[in-house]
CSV table of C-alpha atoms in Angstrom, one decimal:
chain,number,residue,atom,x,y,z
A,1,MET,CA,-0.5,0.0,-0.1
A,2,ILE,CA,1.3,3.5,-0.7
A,3,THR,CA,1.2,5.7,2.0
A,4,PRO,CA,0.7,9.8,1.2
A,5,LEU,CA,4.1,10.8,2.1
A,6,LYS,CA,5.7,8.2,-0.5
A,7,GLU,CA,3.2,9.4,-3.1
A,8,LYS,CA,4.5,12.9,-2.6
A,9,ALA,CA,8.0,11.8,-2.9
A,10,GLU,CA,7.5,9.7,-6.1
A,11,ARG,CA,5.8,12.9,-7.5
A,12,THR,CA,8.3,15.5,-6.4
A,13,HIS,CA,11.0,13.3,-8.5
A,14,VAL,CA,9.1,12.8,-11.4
A,15,LEU,CA,8.6,16.7,-11.3
A,16,ARG,CA,12.5,17.5,-10.5
A,17,LYS,CA,13.6,14.8,-12.8
A,18,ARG,CA,10.6,16.8,-15.6
A,19,GLU,CA,12.7,20.4,-14.5
A,20,SER,CA,15.6,18.7,-15.0
A,21,ARG,CA,15.2,17.7,-19.0
A,22,ARG,CA,14.0,21.4,-19.8
A,23,ARG,CA,17.0,22.5,-18.5
A,24,MET,CA,18.7,20.7,-20.2
A,25,VAL,CA,17.2,21.3,-23.5
A,26,TRP,CA,17.6,25.6,-22.9
A,27,ARG,CA,21.4,25.0,-22.0
A,28,ASN,CA,21.1,23.2,-25.7
A,29,ILE,CA,18.4,24.8,-27.3
A,30,ASP,CA,21.3,25.7,-30.3
A,31,THR,CA,22.2,21.9,-31.1
A,32,TYR,CA,18.3,20.6,-31.5
A,33,LEU,CA,17.6,24.0,-33.5
A,34,LEU,CA,20.7,23.2,-35.6
A,35,LEU,CA,18.3,19.4,-36.1
A,36,VAL,CA,15.3,21.3,-37.2
A,37,PRO,CA,16.2,22.0,-41.2
A,38,GLY,CA,17.3,18.0,-41.5
A,39,LEU,CA,14.1,16.8,-39.3
A,40,LEU,CA,12.3,19.2,-42.0
A,41,LEU,CA,13.8,17.8,-45.4
A,42,LEU,CA,13.5,14.4,-43.8
A,43,LEU,CA,9.6,13.9,-43.5
A,44,LEU,CA,9.2,16.8,-46.6
A,45,PHE,CA,10.7,14.2,-49.2
A,46,LYS,CA,10.7,10.7,-46.4
A,47,TYR,CA,8.0,10.4,-44.7
A,48,ILE,CA,4.7,12.9,-46.4
A,49,PRO,CA,5.6,10.6,-50.6
A,50,MET,CA,4.5,7.8,-48.1
A,51,TYR,CA,1.2,8.6,-48.1
A,52,GLY,CA,1.1,7.6,-51.9
A,53,ILE,CA,1.6,4.1,-50.7
A,54,VAL,CA,-2.8,3.7,-50.6
A,55,ILE,CA,-1.7,3.7,-55.0
A,56,ALA,CA,-1.1,-0.2,-54.2
A,57,PHE,CA,-4.6,-0.2,-52.6
A,58,GLN,CA,-6.0,0.9,-55.8
A,59,ASP,CA,-7.1,1.1,-59.3
A,60,TYR,CA,-5.3,4.5,-60.1
A,61,ASN,CA,-6.5,6.4,-62.8
A,62,ILE,CA,-4.1,9.6,-63.3
A,63,PHE,CA,-7.2,11.4,-64.0
A,64,ASP,CA,-9.1,11.1,-60.8
A,65,GLY,CA,-6.4,11.3,-58.7
A,66,ILE,CA,-5.4,9.4,-55.9
A,67,SER,CA,-9.2,10.4,-53.5
A,68,ALA,CA,-11.5,8.9,-56.7
A,69,SER,CA,-9.1,5.7,-57.8
A,70,GLU,CA,-11.1,2.7,-57.6
A,71,TRP,CA,-10.4,0.6,-54.4
A,72,VAL,CA,-9.5,-2.6,-54.9
A,73,GLY,CA,-7.8,-4.4,-51.6
A,74,LEU,CA,-4.7,-6.7,-52.9
A,75,THR,CA,-5.5,-7.7,-56.0
A,76,GLN,CA,-2.4,-5.3,-57.2
A,77,PHE,CA,-0.2,-8.0,-54.9
A,78,ARG,CA,-2.3,-11.1,-56.3
A,79,LYS,CA,-1.8,-9.5,-59.4
A,80,LEU,CA,2.1,-9.6,-58.1
A,81,MET,CA,2.7,-13.2,-56.9
A,82,HIS,CA,1.2,-14.5,-59.6
A,83,SER,CA,3.1,-13.0,-62.3
A,84,ALA,CA,6.2,-15.0,-64.3
A,85,GLU,CA,7.7,-12.4,-64.9
A,86,PHE,CA,7.7,-10.4,-61.9
A,87,MET,CA,9.1,-14.1,-60.7
A,88,GLN,CA,11.7,-13.9,-62.9
A,89,VAL,CA,12.3,-10.1,-62.1
A,90,PHE,CA,12.9,-11.2,-58.4
A,91,ALA,CA,15.3,-14.2,-59.1
A,92,ASN,CA,17.7,-11.7,-61.3
A,93,THR,CA,17.9,-9.3,-57.9
A,94,LEU,CA,18.5,-11.8,-55.5
A,95,LEU,CA,21.2,-13.3,-57.9
A,96,ILE,CA,22.9,-10.0,-58.8
A,97,SER,CA,22.2,-8.9,-54.7
A,98,ILE,CA,23.6,-12.4,-53.7
A,99,TYR,CA,26.6,-12.5,-56.0
A,100,LYS,CA,27.8,-8.8,-55.0
A,101,ILE,CA,27.4,-9.9,-50.9
A,102,VAL,CA,29.3,-13.1,-51.4
A,103,LEU,CA,31.7,-12.0,-54.1
A,104,LEU,CA,32.6,-8.4,-53.4
A,105,PHE,CA,31.7,-7.5,-49.9
A,106,PRO,CA,35.2,-9.2,-48.3
A,107,ILE,CA,36.9,-7.8,-50.6
A,108,PRO,CA,37.3,-4.0,-48.9
A,109,ILE,CA,38.0,-5.5,-45.9
A,110,LEU,CA,41.3,-7.7,-47.3
A,111,ILE,CA,42.3,-4.7,-48.8
A,112,ALA,CA,41.8,-2.6,-45.6
A,113,LEU,CA,43.3,-5.1,-43.9
A,114,LEU,CA,46.6,-5.2,-46.6
A,115,LEU,CA,47.0,-2.0,-46.2
A,116,ASN,CA,46.9,-1.3,-42.6
A,117,GLU,CA,50.3,-3.6,-42.6
A,118,ILE,CA,51.8,-0.9,-45.4
A,119,ARG,CA,54.5,1.4,-43.3
A,120,PHE,CA,55.1,3.5,-46.0
A,121,THR,CA,52.4,6.5,-45.4
A,122,ALA,CA,53.2,8.2,-48.9
A,123,PHE,CA,52.1,4.8,-50.6
A,124,LYS,CA,49.0,3.9,-49.0
A,125,ARG,CA,47.9,7.1,-49.2
A,126,THR,CA,48.4,7.4,-53.2
A,127,VAL,CA,47.3,3.7,-53.3
A,128,GLN,CA,43.6,4.5,-51.0
A,129,THR,CA,43.4,8.0,-53.5
A,130,ILE,CA,44.1,5.5,-56.5
A,131,ILE,CA,41.2,3.4,-56.0
A,132,TYR,CA,38.5,4.9,-54.4
A,133,MET,CA,38.4,7.7,-57.7
A,134,PRO,CA,35.8,5.1,-59.4
A,135,HIS,CA,33.4,6.1,-57.2
A,136,PHE,CA,33.0,9.6,-58.3
A,137,LEU,CA,32.1,9.0,-61.7
A,138,SER,CA,28.1,8.5,-62.5
A,139,TRP,CA,27.3,5.3,-64.1
A,140,VAL,CA,26.7,6.8,-67.2
A,141,ILE,CA,30.3,8.2,-67.8
A,142,ILE,CA,31.3,4.3,-66.4
A,143,SER,CA,28.6,2.3,-68.7
A,144,GLY,CA,30.5,4.2,-71.2
A,145,LEU,CA,33.7,3.3,-71.1
A,146,PHE,CA,33.4,-0.3,-70.2
A,147,MET,CA,31.3,-0.7,-73.2
A,148,THR,CA,34.0,0.6,-75.1
A,149,ILE,CA,35.9,-1.4,-74.0
A,150,LEU,CA,33.8,-4.6,-74.0
A,151,SER,CA,32.6,-3.8,-77.7
A,152,PRO,CA,32.3,-7.1,-79.5
A,153,SER,CA,34.1,-5.5,-82.8
A,154,ASP,CA,36.4,-2.7,-81.7
A,155,GLY,CA,37.0,-3.6,-77.7
A,156,LEU,CA,40.3,-3.3,-76.5
A,157,VAL,CA,38.9,-7.0,-74.2
A,158,ASN,CA,37.2,-8.5,-77.5
A,159,SER,CA,40.5,-7.6,-79.8
A,160,VAL,CA,42.3,-9.6,-77.0
A,161,ILE,CA,40.1,-12.1,-76.9
A,162,GLN,CA,40.5,-12.7,-81.4
A,163,TRP,CA,44.1,-12.4,-81.0
A,164,PHE,CA,44.5,-16.1,-79.5
A,165,GLY,CA,42.1,-17.0,-82.2
A,166,GLY,CA,38.7,-17.0,-80.0
A,167,GLU,CA,35.2,-15.3,-81.1
A,168,PRO,CA,34.3,-12.5,-79.7
A,169,ILE,CA,31.7,-12.1,-77.0
A,170,LYS,CA,28.6,-9.7,-76.6
A,171,PHE,CA,29.2,-8.5,-72.6
A,172,PHE,CA,26.3,-6.4,-73.4
A,173,MET,CA,23.9,-8.2,-75.4
A,174,ASP,CA,24.7,-12.6,-73.8
A,175,ASN,CA,22.2,-13.8,-71.0
A,176,SER,CA,25.1,-15.5,-70.3
A,177,VAL,CA,27.5,-13.1,-69.4
A,178,PHE,CA,25.3,-10.2,-68.9
A,179,ARG,CA,25.3,-11.2,-64.1
A,180,SER,CA,29.3,-11.5,-64.5
A,181,VAL,CA,29.3,-7.3,-66.1
A,182,VAL,CA,27.2,-6.1,-63.7
A,183,VAL,CA,29.3,-8.0,-60.7
A,184,PHE,CA,32.4,-6.7,-62.1
A,185,THR,CA,31.6,-3.2,-63.3
A,186,ALA,CA,29.8,-2.5,-60.0
A,187,GLY,CA,33.0,-3.4,-57.7
A,188,TRP,CA,35.8,-2.0,-59.9
A,189,LYS,CA,33.8,1.4,-58.7
A,190,GLU,CA,32.8,0.2,-55.5
A,191,ILE,CA,35.3,-1.8,-53.8
A,192,GLY,CA,37.6,1.1,-52.8
A,193,TRP,CA,35.5,4.0,-51.8
A,194,ASN,CA,33.8,0.6,-49.2
A,195,ALA,CA,37.3,0.0,-48.1
A,196,ILE,CA,37.8,3.2,-46.3
A,197,ILE,CA,34.9,2.5,-43.9
A,198,PHE,CA,37.0,-0.5,-42.6
A,199,ILE,CA,40.9,1.7,-43.0
A,200,ALA,CA,38.8,3.6,-40.3
A,201,ALA,CA,37.6,0.9,-38.0
A,202,LEU,CA,41.5,-0.2,-38.4
A,203,ALA,CA,42.3,3.6,-37.4
A,204,GLY,CA,40.5,3.0,-34.0
A,205,ILE,CA,42.2,0.2,-32.5
A,206,GLU,CA,45.4,0.9,-29.8
A,207,GLN,CA,48.3,0.5,-30.9
A,208,GLU,CA,49.9,-1.0,-27.7
A,209,GLN,CA,47.4,-4.1,-28.9
A,210,TYR,CA,49.8,-4.4,-31.5
A,211,GLU,CA,52.5,-4.0,-29.8
A,212,ALA,CA,52.0,-6.4,-27.5
A,213,ALA,CA,51.7,-9.1,-29.5
A,214,SER,CA,54.3,-8.3,-31.6
A,215,ILE,CA,56.3,-8.7,-28.3
A,216,ASP,CA,54.8,-11.9,-27.3
A,217,GLY,CA,56.1,-13.1,-30.6
A,218,ALA,CA,52.7,-13.1,-32.8
A,219,SER,CA,53.2,-12.4,-36.4
A,220,ARG,CA,52.0,-10.5,-38.7
A,221,LEU,CA,49.2,-12.3,-39.7
A,222,ARG,CA,48.4,-13.9,-36.5
A,223,GLN,CA,48.1,-9.9,-35.3
A,224,MET,CA,45.4,-9.5,-38.2
A,225,TRP,CA,43.6,-12.3,-37.1
A,226,HIS,CA,43.9,-11.8,-33.1
A,227,ILE,CA,43.1,-8.2,-32.9
A,228,SER,CA,42.2,-6.5,-36.7
A,229,LEU,CA,39.6,-9.3,-37.8
A,230,PRO,CA,38.1,-8.9,-33.9
A,231,GLY,CA,38.3,-4.8,-33.9
A,232,LEU,CA,36.8,-5.1,-37.0
A,233,LEU,CA,33.8,-7.3,-35.9
A,234,PRO,CA,31.5,-4.6,-34.7
A,235,THR,CA,31.6,-2.6,-38.4
A,236,ILE,CA,31.2,-5.8,-40.5
A,237,ILE,CA,28.4,-6.4,-39.0
A,238,LEU,CA,26.9,-3.5,-39.3
A,239,MET,CA,28.2,-2.6,-42.9
A,240,LEU,CA,26.3,-6.3,-43.3
A,241,ILE,CA,23.0,-4.5,-42.2
A,242,LEU,CA,22.6,-1.9,-44.0
A,243,ARG,CA,23.8,-4.1,-47.4
A,244,LEU,CA,21.2,-6.6,-46.5
A,245,GLY,CA,18.2,-4.0,-46.0
A,246,ILE,CA,18.9,-2.8,-49.9
A,247,VAL,CA,19.4,-6.4,-51.2
A,248,LEU,CA,16.7,-6.2,-53.1
A,249,ASP,CA,17.8,-2.8,-54.9
A,250,ALA,CA,20.6,-4.7,-56.5
A,251,GLY,CA,21.9,-1.4,-58.5
A,252,THR,CA,19.1,-0.2,-60.6
A,253,GLU,CA,20.7,2.7,-62.0
A,254,GLN,CA,23.4,0.8,-62.7
A,255,ILE,CA,21.4,-1.7,-64.3
A,256,LEU,CA,19.3,0.6,-66.1
A,257,THR,CA,22.1,2.9,-68.0
A,258,MET,CA,23.5,-0.7,-68.6
A,259,TYR,CA,20.8,-3.3,-69.8
A,260,ASN,CA,18.5,-3.7,-73.3
A,261,PRO,CA,15.6,-6.0,-74.3
A,262,THR,CA,18.0,-8.8,-75.7
A,263,VAL,CA,19.1,-9.2,-71.7
A,264,TYR,CA,15.9,-8.5,-69.3
A,265,GLU,CA,16.0,-12.6,-68.7
A,266,SER,CA,19.5,-12.6,-67.2
A,267,GLY,CA,19.6,-8.4,-65.7
A,268,ASP,CA,15.8,-7.1,-65.3
A,269,VAL,CA,15.8,-6.2,-61.6
A,270,ILE,CA,12.8,-4.7,-59.2
A,271,GLY,CA,13.8,-1.7,-59.6
A,272,THR,CA,14.3,-1.4,-63.7
A,273,PHE,CA,11.0,-3.8,-63.2
A,274,VAL,CA,9.1,-1.1,-61.7
A,275,TYR,CA,10.5,1.9,-63.3
A,276,ARG,CA,9.6,-0.1,-67.0
A,277,THR,CA,5.7,-0.6,-65.8
A,278,GLY,CA,5.5,2.4,-64.0
A,279,LEU,CA,6.3,5.5,-66.5
A,280,GLY,CA,6.6,2.7,-69.7
A,281,LYS,CA,3.7,1.0,-68.9
A,282,MET,CA,1.6,4.0,-66.9
A,283,ASP,CA,0.2,0.7,-64.4
A,284,TYR,CA,1.3,3.2,-61.6
A,285,SER,CA,-0.5,0.8,-58.7
A,286,PHE,CA,1.4,-2.9,-59.6
A,287,SER,CA,4.4,-0.9,-59.6
A,288,THR,CA,3.8,0.6,-56.4
A,289,ALA,CA,3.0,-3.0,-55.0
A,290,VAL,CA,5.9,-4.1,-56.5
A,291,GLY,CA,7.7,-1.4,-55.0
A,292,LEU,CA,6.1,-1.5,-51.0
A,293,PHE,CA,6.9,-5.4,-51.1
A,294,ASN,CA,10.7,-4.6,-51.6
A,295,SER,CA,10.9,-2.1,-48.8
A,296,VAL,CA,8.9,-4.9,-46.2
A,297,VAL,CA,11.2,-7.2,-47.6
A,298,GLY,CA,14.5,-4.7,-47.0
A,299,PHE,CA,13.0,-3.3,-43.6
A,300,ILE,CA,12.6,-7.6,-42.6
A,301,LEU,CA,15.6,-8.4,-43.0
A,302,VAL,CA,17.4,-5.4,-41.5
A,303,VAL,CA,15.4,-6.5,-38.8
A,304,SER,CA,16.2,-10.3,-38.9
A,305,GLY,CA,20.2,-9.3,-39.6
A,306,ASN,CA,20.9,-6.9,-36.5
A,307,TRP,CA,18.4,-10.2,-34.4
A,308,PHE,CA,21.6,-11.7,-35.8
A,309,SER,CA,24.1,-9.5,-35.4
A,310,LYS,CA,22.9,-8.7,-31.6
A,311,ARG,CA,23.4,-12.6,-31.1
A,312,VAL,CA,26.8,-13.6,-32.7
A,313,LEU,CA,28.8,-10.2,-30.6
A,314,LYS,CA,27.1,-11.6,-27.6
A,315,ARG,CA,28.4,-14.8,-28.4
A,316,GLY,CA,31.8,-14.4,-29.4
A,317,ILE,CA,33.4,-16.0,-32.7
A,318,TRP,CA,37.3,-14.8,-32.3
């Protein structure tokens, strides 16, 4: 039973706590005001447009608008699940994303570990600059560059293949190699930039750990395995979770600039499919349903990855 005296003490404690929070807010009011532009942009460009999600549950007509279009419930999602074309697109998206994660995700980690072992600072910085410069090129430029290099008529690669007696390969028109081109060009552009994050994480590891391990006779390889990699683990897991969140993106901008109708079978992904269906065929409701499906799956993957990462960090690997 709560006595009047105890109830009064609890009420006083709550009031003091509120007053303390008020004082803290007023003391840091300039910092909170700096948040306002960012929050307004987030609200304006991220949350208000989410009202358009209702199009996925309508037979949307551009002339009637959202308010007057017919409500059809889950019809668009049933259409999506029974669409053979969407199933092919979904499979392409998963395959390209899995290839990028399995083949490209470990390489920046390896590059960061190797660069961390270099003691000649000038050489280290030069290599860093060279490998992350492609990140600043647009996909339009990169697509044009590789289309020239891989051209079946006068491209450098096919010229070398023909010089050795082989047949020219139509890299951008052959379904059997197009996914490989997508993964390779994505790696060429982004591996160096992604490595910067891991290099920064390695810089935060205390040098005393390496010195102590060296005194104890640990080789550079063992230092890398027992100090560098465990120090990178939280960053690796965070980057992997973020990558899982966009696993159904698979590089829409990249593929839009590279593919053509001859490689739809292997290169068409959810993002390009939404673009072609929504703007090309003006089927806004179906394309919105596909986009919503993409977002929901991404959200589930992020939550699942976060849960799994907590289990891994709790148990430990090294």
